Short mmCIF file of C-alpha atoms in Angstrom, two decimals:
data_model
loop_
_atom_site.label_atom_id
_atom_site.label_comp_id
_atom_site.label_asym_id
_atom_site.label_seq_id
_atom_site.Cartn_x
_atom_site.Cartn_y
_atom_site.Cartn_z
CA UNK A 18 -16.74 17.26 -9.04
CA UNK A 19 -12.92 17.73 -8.47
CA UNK A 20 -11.91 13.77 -9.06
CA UNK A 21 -10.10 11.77 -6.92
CA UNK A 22 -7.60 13.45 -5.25
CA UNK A 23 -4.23 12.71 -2.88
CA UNK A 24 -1.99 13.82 -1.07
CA UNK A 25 1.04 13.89 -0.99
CA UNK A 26 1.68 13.79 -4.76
CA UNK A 27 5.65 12.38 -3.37
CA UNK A 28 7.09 11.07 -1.02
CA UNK A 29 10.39 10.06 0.27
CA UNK A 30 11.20 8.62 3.29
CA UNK A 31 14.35 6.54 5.97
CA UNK A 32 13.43 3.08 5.74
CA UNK A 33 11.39 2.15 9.27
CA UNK A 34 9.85 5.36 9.01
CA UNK A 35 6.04 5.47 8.93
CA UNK A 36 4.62 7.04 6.03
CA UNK A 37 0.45 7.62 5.85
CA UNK A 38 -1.04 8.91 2.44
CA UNK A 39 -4.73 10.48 2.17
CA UNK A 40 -7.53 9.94 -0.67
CA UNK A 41 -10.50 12.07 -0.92
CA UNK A 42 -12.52 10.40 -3.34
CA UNK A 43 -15.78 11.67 -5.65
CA UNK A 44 -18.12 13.09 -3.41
CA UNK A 45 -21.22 10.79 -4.38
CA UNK A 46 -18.70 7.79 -4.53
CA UNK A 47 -19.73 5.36 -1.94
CA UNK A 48 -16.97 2.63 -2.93
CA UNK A 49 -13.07 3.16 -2.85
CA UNK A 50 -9.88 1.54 -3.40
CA UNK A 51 -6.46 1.16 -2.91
CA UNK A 52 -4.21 0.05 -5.79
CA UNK A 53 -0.07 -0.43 -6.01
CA UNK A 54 1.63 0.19 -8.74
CA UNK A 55 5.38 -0.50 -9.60
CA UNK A 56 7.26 0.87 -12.83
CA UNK A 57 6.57 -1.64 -15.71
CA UNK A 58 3.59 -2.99 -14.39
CA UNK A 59 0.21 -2.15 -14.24
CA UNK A 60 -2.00 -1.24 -10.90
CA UNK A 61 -2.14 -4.03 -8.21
CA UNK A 62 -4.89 -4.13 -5.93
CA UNK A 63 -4.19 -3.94 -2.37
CA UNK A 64 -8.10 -3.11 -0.45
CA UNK A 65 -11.50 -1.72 -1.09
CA UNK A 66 -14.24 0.50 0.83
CA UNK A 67 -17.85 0.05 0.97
CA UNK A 68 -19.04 3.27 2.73
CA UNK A 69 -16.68 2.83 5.90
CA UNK A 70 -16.57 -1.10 5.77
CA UNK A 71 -13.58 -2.66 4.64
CA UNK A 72 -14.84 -5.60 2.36
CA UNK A 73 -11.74 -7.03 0.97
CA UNK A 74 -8.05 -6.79 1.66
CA UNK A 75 -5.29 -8.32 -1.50
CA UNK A 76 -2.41 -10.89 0.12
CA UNK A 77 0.05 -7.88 -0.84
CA UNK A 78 -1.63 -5.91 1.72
CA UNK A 79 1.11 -7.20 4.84
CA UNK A 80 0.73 -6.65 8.25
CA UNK A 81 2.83 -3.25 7.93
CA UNK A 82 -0.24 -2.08 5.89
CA UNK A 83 -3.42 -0.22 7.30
CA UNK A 84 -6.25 1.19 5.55
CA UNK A 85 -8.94 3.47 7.33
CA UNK A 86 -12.08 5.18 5.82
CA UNK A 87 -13.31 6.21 9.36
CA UNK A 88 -16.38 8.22 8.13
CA UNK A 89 -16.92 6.44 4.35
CA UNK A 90 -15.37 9.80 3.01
CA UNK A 91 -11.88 10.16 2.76
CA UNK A 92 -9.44 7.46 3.51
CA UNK A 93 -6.18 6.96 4.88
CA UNK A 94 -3.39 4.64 4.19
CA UNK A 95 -0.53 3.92 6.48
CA UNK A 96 2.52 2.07 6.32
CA UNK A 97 4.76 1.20 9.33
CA UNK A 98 8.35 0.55 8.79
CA UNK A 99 8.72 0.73 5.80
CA UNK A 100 10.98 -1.22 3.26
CA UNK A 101 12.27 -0.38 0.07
CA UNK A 102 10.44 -2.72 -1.57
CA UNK A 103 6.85 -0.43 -0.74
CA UNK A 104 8.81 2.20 -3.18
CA UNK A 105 6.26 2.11 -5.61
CA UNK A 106 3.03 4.18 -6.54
CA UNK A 107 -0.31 4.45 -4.58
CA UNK A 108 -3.29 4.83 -6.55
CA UNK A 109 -6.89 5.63 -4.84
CA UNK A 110 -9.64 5.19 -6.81
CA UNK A 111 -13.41 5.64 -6.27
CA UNK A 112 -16.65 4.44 -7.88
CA UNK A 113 -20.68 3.76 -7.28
CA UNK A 114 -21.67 0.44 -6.47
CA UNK A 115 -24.46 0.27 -9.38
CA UNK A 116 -23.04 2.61 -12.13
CA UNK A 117 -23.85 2.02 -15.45
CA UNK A 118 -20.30 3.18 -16.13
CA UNK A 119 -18.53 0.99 -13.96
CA UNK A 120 -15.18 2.37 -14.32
CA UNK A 121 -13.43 3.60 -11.12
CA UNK A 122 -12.14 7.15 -11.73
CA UNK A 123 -8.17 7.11 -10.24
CA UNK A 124 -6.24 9.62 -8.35
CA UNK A 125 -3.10 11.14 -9.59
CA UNK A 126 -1.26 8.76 -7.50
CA UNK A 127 0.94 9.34 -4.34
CA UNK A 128 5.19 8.46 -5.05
CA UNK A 129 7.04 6.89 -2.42
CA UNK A 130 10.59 6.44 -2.82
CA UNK A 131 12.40 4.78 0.34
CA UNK A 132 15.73 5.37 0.74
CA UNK B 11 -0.84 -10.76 -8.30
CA UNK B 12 -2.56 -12.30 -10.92
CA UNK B 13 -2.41 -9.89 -14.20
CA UNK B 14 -3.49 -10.25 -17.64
CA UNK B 15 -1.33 -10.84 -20.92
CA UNK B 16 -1.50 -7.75 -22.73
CA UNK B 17 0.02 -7.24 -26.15
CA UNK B 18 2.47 -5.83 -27.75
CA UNK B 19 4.73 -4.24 -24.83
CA UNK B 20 5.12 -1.19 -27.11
CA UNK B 21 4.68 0.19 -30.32
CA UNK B 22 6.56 3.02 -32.50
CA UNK B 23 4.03 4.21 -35.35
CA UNK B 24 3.88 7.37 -37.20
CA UNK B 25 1.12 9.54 -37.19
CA UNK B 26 -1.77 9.23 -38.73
CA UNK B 27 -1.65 5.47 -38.53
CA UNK B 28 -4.29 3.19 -36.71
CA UNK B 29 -3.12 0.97 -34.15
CA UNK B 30 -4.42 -2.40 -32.30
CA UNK B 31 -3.54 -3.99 -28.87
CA UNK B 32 -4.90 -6.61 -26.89
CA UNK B 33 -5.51 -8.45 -23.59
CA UNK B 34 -6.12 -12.06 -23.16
CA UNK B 35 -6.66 -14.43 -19.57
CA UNK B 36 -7.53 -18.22 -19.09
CA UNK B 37 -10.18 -16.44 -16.68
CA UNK B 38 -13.95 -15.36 -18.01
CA UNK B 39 -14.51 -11.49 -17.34
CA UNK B 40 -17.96 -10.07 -17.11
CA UNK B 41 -15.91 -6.88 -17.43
CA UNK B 42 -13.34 -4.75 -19.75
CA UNK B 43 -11.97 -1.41 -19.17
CA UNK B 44 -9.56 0.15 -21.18
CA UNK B 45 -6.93 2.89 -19.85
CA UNK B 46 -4.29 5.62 -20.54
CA UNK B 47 -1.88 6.73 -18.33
CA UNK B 48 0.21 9.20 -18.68
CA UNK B 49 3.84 9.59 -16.54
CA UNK B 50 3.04 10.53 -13.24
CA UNK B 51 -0.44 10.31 -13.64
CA UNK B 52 -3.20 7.82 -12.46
CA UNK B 53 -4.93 5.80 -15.24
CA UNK B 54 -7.73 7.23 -17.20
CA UNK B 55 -10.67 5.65 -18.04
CA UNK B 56 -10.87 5.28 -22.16
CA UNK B 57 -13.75 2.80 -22.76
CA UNK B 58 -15.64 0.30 -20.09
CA UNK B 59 -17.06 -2.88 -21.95
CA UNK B 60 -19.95 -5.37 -20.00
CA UNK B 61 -21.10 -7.75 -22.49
CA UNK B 62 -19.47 -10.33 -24.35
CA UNK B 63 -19.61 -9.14 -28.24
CA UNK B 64 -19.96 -5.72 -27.29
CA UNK B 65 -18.40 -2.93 -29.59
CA UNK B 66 -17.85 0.65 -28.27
CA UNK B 67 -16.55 3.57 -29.37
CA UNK B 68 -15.38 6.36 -28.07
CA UNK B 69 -13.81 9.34 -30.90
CA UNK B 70 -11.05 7.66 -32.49
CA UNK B 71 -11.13 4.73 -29.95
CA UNK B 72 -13.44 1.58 -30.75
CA UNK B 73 -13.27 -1.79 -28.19
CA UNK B 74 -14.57 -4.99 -28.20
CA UNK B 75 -15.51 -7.47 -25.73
CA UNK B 76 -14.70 -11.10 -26.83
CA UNK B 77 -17.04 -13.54 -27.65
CA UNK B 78 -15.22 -16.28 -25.36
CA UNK B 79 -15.17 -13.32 -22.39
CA UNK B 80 -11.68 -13.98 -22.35
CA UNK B 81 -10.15 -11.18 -24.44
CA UNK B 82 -10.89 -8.13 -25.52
CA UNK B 83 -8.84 -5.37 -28.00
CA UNK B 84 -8.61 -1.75 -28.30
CA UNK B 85 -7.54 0.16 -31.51
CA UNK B 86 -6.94 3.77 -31.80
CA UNK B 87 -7.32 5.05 -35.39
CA UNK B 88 -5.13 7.88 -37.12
CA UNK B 89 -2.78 8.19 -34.15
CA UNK B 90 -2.00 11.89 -33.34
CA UNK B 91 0.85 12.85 -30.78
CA UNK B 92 -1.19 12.90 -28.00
CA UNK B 93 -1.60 9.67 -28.00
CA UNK B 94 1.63 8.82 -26.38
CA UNK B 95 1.48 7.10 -22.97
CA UNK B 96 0.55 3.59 -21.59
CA UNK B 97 -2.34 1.83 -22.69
CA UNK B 98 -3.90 -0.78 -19.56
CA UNK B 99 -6.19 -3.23 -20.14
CA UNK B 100 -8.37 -4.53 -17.16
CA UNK B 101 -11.20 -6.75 -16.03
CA UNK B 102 -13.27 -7.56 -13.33
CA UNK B 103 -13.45 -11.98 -13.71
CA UNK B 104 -16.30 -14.33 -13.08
CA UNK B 105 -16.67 -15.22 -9.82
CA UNK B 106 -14.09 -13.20 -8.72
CA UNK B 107 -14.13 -9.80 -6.03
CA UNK B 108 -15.63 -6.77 -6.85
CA UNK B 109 -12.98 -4.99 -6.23
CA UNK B 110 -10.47 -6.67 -7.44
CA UNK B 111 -9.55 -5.18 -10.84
CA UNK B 112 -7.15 -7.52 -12.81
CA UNK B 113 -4.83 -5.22 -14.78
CA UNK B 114 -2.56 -6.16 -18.09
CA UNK B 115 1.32 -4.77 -17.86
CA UNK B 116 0.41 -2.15 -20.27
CA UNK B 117 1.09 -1.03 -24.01
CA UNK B 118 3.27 1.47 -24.52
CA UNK B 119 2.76 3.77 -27.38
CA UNK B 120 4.64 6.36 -28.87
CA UNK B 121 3.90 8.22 -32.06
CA UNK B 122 6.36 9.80 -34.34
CA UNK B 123 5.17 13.42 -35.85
#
């Protein structure tokens, strides 16, 4: 078990680029999720996976957001032209459905700074 | 987004001394988790609460699950310098997604040798 991992760790990019970050969750996790996070706050949630169904997508989640988990293993998250307002951090995290310990294990996070 | 009220903002202690923070909502949770992150990190999970009254610890960490399901507190006793870093509350509410996990703003805590 190597956690929740992502990639990249940072990134900066022009705004209007397109920018697309990766999770790999736990292996055995069968639910993941997608959180924001901007400096002073805590995590905001922006969409979860069941397996390779998206169940739930937050209002922050615009139309210049997509989230993929084409196979219910890793996952993908794109944003098109971006603004500097999506400067922020991206947090994946992953859990079982029916785990006693119900907390979802995070990812270290990916940075994006747009300039 | 909806978040909950998590207090105090920050602390300064020394070592060695305990400390207490908490997280209140109008909302009923059938959840609590409790997390530290550190900079440039992702949250880590400290303690996960699922009952109303319950009391868990974990080392020098104990947590409780309010009665009313609408609060819930951490404390830390004998803070060492490792401590340092941001202390999240969050909750999954009544009725609400399964997903969703409602985070507080965060406690930040630093400890003085």
């Amino acid at each position: 078990d190597t956690g929740v991992s992502q990639d990249p760790r940072h990134k900066i990019t022009k705004r209007g680029q397109n920018v697309t970050f990766r999770c790999d969750p736990i292996s055995e996790h069968n639910r993941l999720y997608w959180y924001r996070q901007t400096l002073g706050q805590g995590p905001e949630f922006l969409t979860y996976f069941q397996n390779e169904a998206q169940l739930e997508k937050s209002r922050l989640l615009s139309d210049r957001f997509s989230a993929e988990r084409p196979k219910g293993s890793f996952s993908t998250l794109e944003i098109q032209r971006t603004e500097q307002g999506d400067s922020a951090m991206y947090l994946c995290a992953s859990s079982l459905i029916l785990a006693p310990n119900y907390g979802y294990t995070f990812g270290s996070g990916t940075r994006l700074t747009v300039v | 987004g909806q978040q909950l009220n998590q207090s105090p903002q920050s602390m300064f202690i020394q070592e060695g001394e305990d400390v207490s923070m908490n997280c209140t909502s109008s909302s009923i949770f059938n959840t609590w988790l409790w997390y530290k992150q550190d900079p440039g990190e992702g949250p880590v999970l400290l303690i996960a609460l699922y009952k109303a009254g319950e009391l868990t610890s974990n080392g020098r960490l104990t947590a409780q699950f309010g009665i009313t399901r609408k609060d819930s507190f951490l404390n830390i006793s004998a803070s060492i310098p490792s401590d340092v870093g941001i202390y999240f509350c969050a909750g999954l509410k009544v009725g609400g997604s399964q997903g969703n996990l409602i985070f507080g703003k965060g406690t930040k805590l630093s400890v003085k040798p």
